[in-house]
PDB file of C-alpha atoms in Angstrom:
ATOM      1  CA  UNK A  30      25.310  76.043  44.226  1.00 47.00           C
ATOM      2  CA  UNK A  31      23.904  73.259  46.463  1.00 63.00           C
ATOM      3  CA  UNK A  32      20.349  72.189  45.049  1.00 78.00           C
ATOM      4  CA  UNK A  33      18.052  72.568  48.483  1.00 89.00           C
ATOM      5  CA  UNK A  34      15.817  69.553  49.908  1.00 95.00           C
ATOM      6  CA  UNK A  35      12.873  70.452  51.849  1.00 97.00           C
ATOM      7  CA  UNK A  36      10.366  68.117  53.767  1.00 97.00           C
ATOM      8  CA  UNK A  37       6.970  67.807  52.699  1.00 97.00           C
ATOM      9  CA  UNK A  38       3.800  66.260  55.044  1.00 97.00           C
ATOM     10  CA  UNK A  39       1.492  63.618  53.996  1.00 96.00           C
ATOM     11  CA  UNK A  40      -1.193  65.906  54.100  1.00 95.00           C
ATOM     12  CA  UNK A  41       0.558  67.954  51.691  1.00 96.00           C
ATOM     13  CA  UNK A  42       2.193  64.900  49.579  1.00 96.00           C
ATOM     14  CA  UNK A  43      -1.760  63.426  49.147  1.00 93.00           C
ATOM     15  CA  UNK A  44      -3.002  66.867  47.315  1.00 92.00           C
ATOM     16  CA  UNK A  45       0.433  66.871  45.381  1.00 91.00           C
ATOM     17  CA  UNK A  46       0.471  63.265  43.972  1.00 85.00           C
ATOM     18  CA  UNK A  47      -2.490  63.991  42.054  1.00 85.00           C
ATOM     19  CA  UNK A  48      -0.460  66.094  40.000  1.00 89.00           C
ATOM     20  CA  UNK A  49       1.376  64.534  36.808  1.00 91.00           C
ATOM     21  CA  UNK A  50       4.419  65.646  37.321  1.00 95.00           C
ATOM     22  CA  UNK A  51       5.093  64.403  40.931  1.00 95.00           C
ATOM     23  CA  UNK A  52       7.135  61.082  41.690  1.00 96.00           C
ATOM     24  CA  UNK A  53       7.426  59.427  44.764  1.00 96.00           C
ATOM     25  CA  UNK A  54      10.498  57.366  44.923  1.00 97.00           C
ATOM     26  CA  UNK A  55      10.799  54.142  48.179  1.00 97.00           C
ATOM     27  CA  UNK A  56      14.062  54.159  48.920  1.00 97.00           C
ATOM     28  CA  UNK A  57      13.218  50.697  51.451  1.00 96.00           C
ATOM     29  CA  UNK A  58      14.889  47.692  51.018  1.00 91.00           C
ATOM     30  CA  UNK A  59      12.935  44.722  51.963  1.00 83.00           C
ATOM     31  CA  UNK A  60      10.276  46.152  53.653  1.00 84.00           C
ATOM     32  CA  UNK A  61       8.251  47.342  50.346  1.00 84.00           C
ATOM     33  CA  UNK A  62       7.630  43.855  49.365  1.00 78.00           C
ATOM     34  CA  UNK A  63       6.196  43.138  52.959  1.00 82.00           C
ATOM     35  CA  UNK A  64       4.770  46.301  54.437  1.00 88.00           C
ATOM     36  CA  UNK A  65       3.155  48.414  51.099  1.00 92.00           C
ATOM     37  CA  UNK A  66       3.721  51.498  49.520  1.00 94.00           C
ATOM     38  CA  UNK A  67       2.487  54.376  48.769  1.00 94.00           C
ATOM     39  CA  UNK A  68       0.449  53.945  45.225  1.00 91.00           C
ATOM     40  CA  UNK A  69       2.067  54.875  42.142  1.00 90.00           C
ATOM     41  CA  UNK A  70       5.589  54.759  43.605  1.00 93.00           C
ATOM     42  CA  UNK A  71       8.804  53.736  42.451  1.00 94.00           C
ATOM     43  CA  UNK A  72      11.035  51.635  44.235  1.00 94.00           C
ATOM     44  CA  UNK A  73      14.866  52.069  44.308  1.00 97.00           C
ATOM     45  CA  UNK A  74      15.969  50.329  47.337  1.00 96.00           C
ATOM     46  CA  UNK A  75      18.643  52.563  49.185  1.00 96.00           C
ATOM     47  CA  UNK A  76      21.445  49.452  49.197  1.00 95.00           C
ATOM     48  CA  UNK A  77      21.714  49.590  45.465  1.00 96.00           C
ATOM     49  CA  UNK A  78      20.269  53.323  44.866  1.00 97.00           C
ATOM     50  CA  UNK A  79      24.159  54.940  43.890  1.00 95.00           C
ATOM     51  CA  UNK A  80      23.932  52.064  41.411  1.00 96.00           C
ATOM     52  CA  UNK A  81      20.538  53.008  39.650  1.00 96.00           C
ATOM     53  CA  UNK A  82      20.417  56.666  39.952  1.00 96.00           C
ATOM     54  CA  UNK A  83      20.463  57.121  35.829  1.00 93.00           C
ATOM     55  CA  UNK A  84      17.590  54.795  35.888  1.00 95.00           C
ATOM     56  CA  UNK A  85      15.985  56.803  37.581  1.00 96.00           C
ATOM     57  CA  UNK A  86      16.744  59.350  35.656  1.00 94.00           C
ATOM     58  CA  UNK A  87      15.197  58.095  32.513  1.00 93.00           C
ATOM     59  CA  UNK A  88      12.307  56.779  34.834  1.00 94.00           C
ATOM     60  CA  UNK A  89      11.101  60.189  36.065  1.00 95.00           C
ATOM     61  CA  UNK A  90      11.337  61.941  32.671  1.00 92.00           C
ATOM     62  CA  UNK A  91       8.751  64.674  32.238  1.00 92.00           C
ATOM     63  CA  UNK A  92       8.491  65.134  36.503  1.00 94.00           C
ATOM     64  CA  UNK A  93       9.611  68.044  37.997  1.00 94.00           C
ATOM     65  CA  UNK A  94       9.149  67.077  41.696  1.00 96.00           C
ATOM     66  CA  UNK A  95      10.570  63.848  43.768  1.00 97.00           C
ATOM     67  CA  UNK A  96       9.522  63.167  46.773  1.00 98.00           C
ATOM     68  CA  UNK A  97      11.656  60.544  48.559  1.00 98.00           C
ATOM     69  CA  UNK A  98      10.895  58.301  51.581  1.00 97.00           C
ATOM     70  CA  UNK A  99      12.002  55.460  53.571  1.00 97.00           C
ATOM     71  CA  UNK A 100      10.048  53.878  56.450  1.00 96.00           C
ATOM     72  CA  UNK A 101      10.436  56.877  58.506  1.00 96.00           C
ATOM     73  CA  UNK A 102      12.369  59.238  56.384  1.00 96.00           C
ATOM     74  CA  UNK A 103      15.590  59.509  59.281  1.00 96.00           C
ATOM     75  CA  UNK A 104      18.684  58.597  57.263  1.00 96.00           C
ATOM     76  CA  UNK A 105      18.015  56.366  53.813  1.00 97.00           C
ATOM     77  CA  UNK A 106      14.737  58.620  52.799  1.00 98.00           C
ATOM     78  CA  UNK A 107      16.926  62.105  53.092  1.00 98.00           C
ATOM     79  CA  UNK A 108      20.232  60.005  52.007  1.00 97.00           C
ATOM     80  CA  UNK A 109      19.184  59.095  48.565  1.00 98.00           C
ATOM     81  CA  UNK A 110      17.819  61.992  47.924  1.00 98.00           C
ATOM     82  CA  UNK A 111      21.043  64.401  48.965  1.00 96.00           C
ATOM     83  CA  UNK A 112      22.581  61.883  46.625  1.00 96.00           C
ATOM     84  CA  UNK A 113      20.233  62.219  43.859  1.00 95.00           C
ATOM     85  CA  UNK A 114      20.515  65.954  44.220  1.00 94.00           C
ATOM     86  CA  UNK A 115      24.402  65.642  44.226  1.00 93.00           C
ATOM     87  CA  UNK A 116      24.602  63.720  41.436  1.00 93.00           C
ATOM     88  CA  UNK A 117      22.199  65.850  39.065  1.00 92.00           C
ATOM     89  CA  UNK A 118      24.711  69.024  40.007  1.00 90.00           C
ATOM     90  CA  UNK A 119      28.274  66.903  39.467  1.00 89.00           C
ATOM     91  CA  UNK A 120      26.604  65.507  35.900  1.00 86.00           C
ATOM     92  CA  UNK A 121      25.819  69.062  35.465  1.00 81.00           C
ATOM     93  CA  UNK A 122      22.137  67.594  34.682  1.00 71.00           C
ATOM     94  CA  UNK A 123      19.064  69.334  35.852  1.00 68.00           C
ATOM     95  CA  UNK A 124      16.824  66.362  33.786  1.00 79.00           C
ATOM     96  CA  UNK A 125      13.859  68.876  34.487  1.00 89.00           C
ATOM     97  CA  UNK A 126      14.255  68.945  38.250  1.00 92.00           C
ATOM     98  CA  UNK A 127      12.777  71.696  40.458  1.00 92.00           C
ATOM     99  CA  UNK A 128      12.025  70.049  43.538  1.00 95.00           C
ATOM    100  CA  UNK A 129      13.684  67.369  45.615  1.00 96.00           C
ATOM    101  CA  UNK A 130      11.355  66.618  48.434  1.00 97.00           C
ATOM    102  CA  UNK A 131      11.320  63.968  51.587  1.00 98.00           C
ATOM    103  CA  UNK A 132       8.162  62.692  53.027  1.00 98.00           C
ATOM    104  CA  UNK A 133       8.500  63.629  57.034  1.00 97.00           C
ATOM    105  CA  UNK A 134       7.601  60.779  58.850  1.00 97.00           C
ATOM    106  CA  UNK A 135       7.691  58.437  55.904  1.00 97.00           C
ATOM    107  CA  UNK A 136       5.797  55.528  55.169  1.00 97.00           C
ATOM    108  CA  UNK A 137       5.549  54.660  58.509  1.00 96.00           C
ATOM    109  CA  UNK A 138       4.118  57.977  59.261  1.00 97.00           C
ATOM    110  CA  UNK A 139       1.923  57.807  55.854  1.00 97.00           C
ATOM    111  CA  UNK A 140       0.363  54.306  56.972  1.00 95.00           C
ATOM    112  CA  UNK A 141      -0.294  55.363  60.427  1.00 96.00           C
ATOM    113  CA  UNK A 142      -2.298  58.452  59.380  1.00 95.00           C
ATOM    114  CA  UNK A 143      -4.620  56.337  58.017  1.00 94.00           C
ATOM    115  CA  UNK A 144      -3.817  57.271  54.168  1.00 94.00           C
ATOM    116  CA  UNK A 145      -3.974  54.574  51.338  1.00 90.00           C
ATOM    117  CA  UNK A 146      -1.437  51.598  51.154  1.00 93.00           C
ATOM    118  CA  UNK A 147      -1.068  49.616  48.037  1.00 93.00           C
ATOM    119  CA  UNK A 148       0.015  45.857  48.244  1.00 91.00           C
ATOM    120  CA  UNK A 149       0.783  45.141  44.759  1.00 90.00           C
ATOM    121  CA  UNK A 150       3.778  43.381  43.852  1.00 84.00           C
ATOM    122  CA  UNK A 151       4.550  45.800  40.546  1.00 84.00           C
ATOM    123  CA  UNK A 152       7.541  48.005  40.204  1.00 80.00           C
ATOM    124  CA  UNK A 153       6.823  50.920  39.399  1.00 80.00           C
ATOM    125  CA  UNK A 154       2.967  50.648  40.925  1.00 86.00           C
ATOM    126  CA  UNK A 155       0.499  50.670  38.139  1.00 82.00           C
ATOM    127  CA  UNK A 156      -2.013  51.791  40.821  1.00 82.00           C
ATOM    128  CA  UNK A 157      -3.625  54.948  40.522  1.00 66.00           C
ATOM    129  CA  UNK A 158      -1.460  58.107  42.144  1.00 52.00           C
ATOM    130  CA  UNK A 159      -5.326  59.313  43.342  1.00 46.00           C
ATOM    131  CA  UNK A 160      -5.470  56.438  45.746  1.00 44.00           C
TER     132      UNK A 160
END
């Protein structure tokens, strides 16, 4: 049994990430470090992402929702998270998993709605998810 992504909006992402058990994972590469993020993300850059996927794991311990994104959520965004999904069913881990999510439009989307950016430099962002 396939685990099932869906897409989630902004909107809907900024009344979710108030929630403790949400995580937002930024699948970008470079463009984090130059562009924002969305506060209180994680960043697993989509070039090494196969790579870190247990770290993530033990990252997002005690979340049952991920929402991933890249700048516009096309290919890396939904990507990494197919992959994520495939590799909690083939390690026959749930790790507390209910939903896999992808922000439509991604950041790109999120910035241009006007919703909050954060331009710290810390992985994961100590900002506040509420921003």
């Amino acid at each position: 049994m396939s685990r099932s992504i869906s897409y989630i909006t902004g909107s809907q992402l900024l009344t979710l990430k108030r929630r403790p058990n949400i995580a937002i994972i930024d699948v970008r590469d470079d463009e984090r470090s130059n562009d924002g993020h969305i506060a209180g993300s994680l960043h697993y850059a989509s070039d090494t992402f196969s790579d870190r996927i247990s770290d993530l794991i033990q990252q997002v311990k005690g979340k049952d929702t991920l929402v991933f994104h890249c700048a516009l959520s096309q290919v890396r965004g939904p990507r990494c998270a197919r992959r994520f999904a495939n590799y909690l069913e083939e390690m026959k881990e749930d790790a507390g998993i209910k939903d896999i999510m992808v922000l439509e439009r991604g950041f790109n989307g999120w910035e241009a709605a006007g919703r909050p950016v954060c331009r710290c430099t810390d992985n994961p962002c100590k900002a506040a998810s509420d921003q």
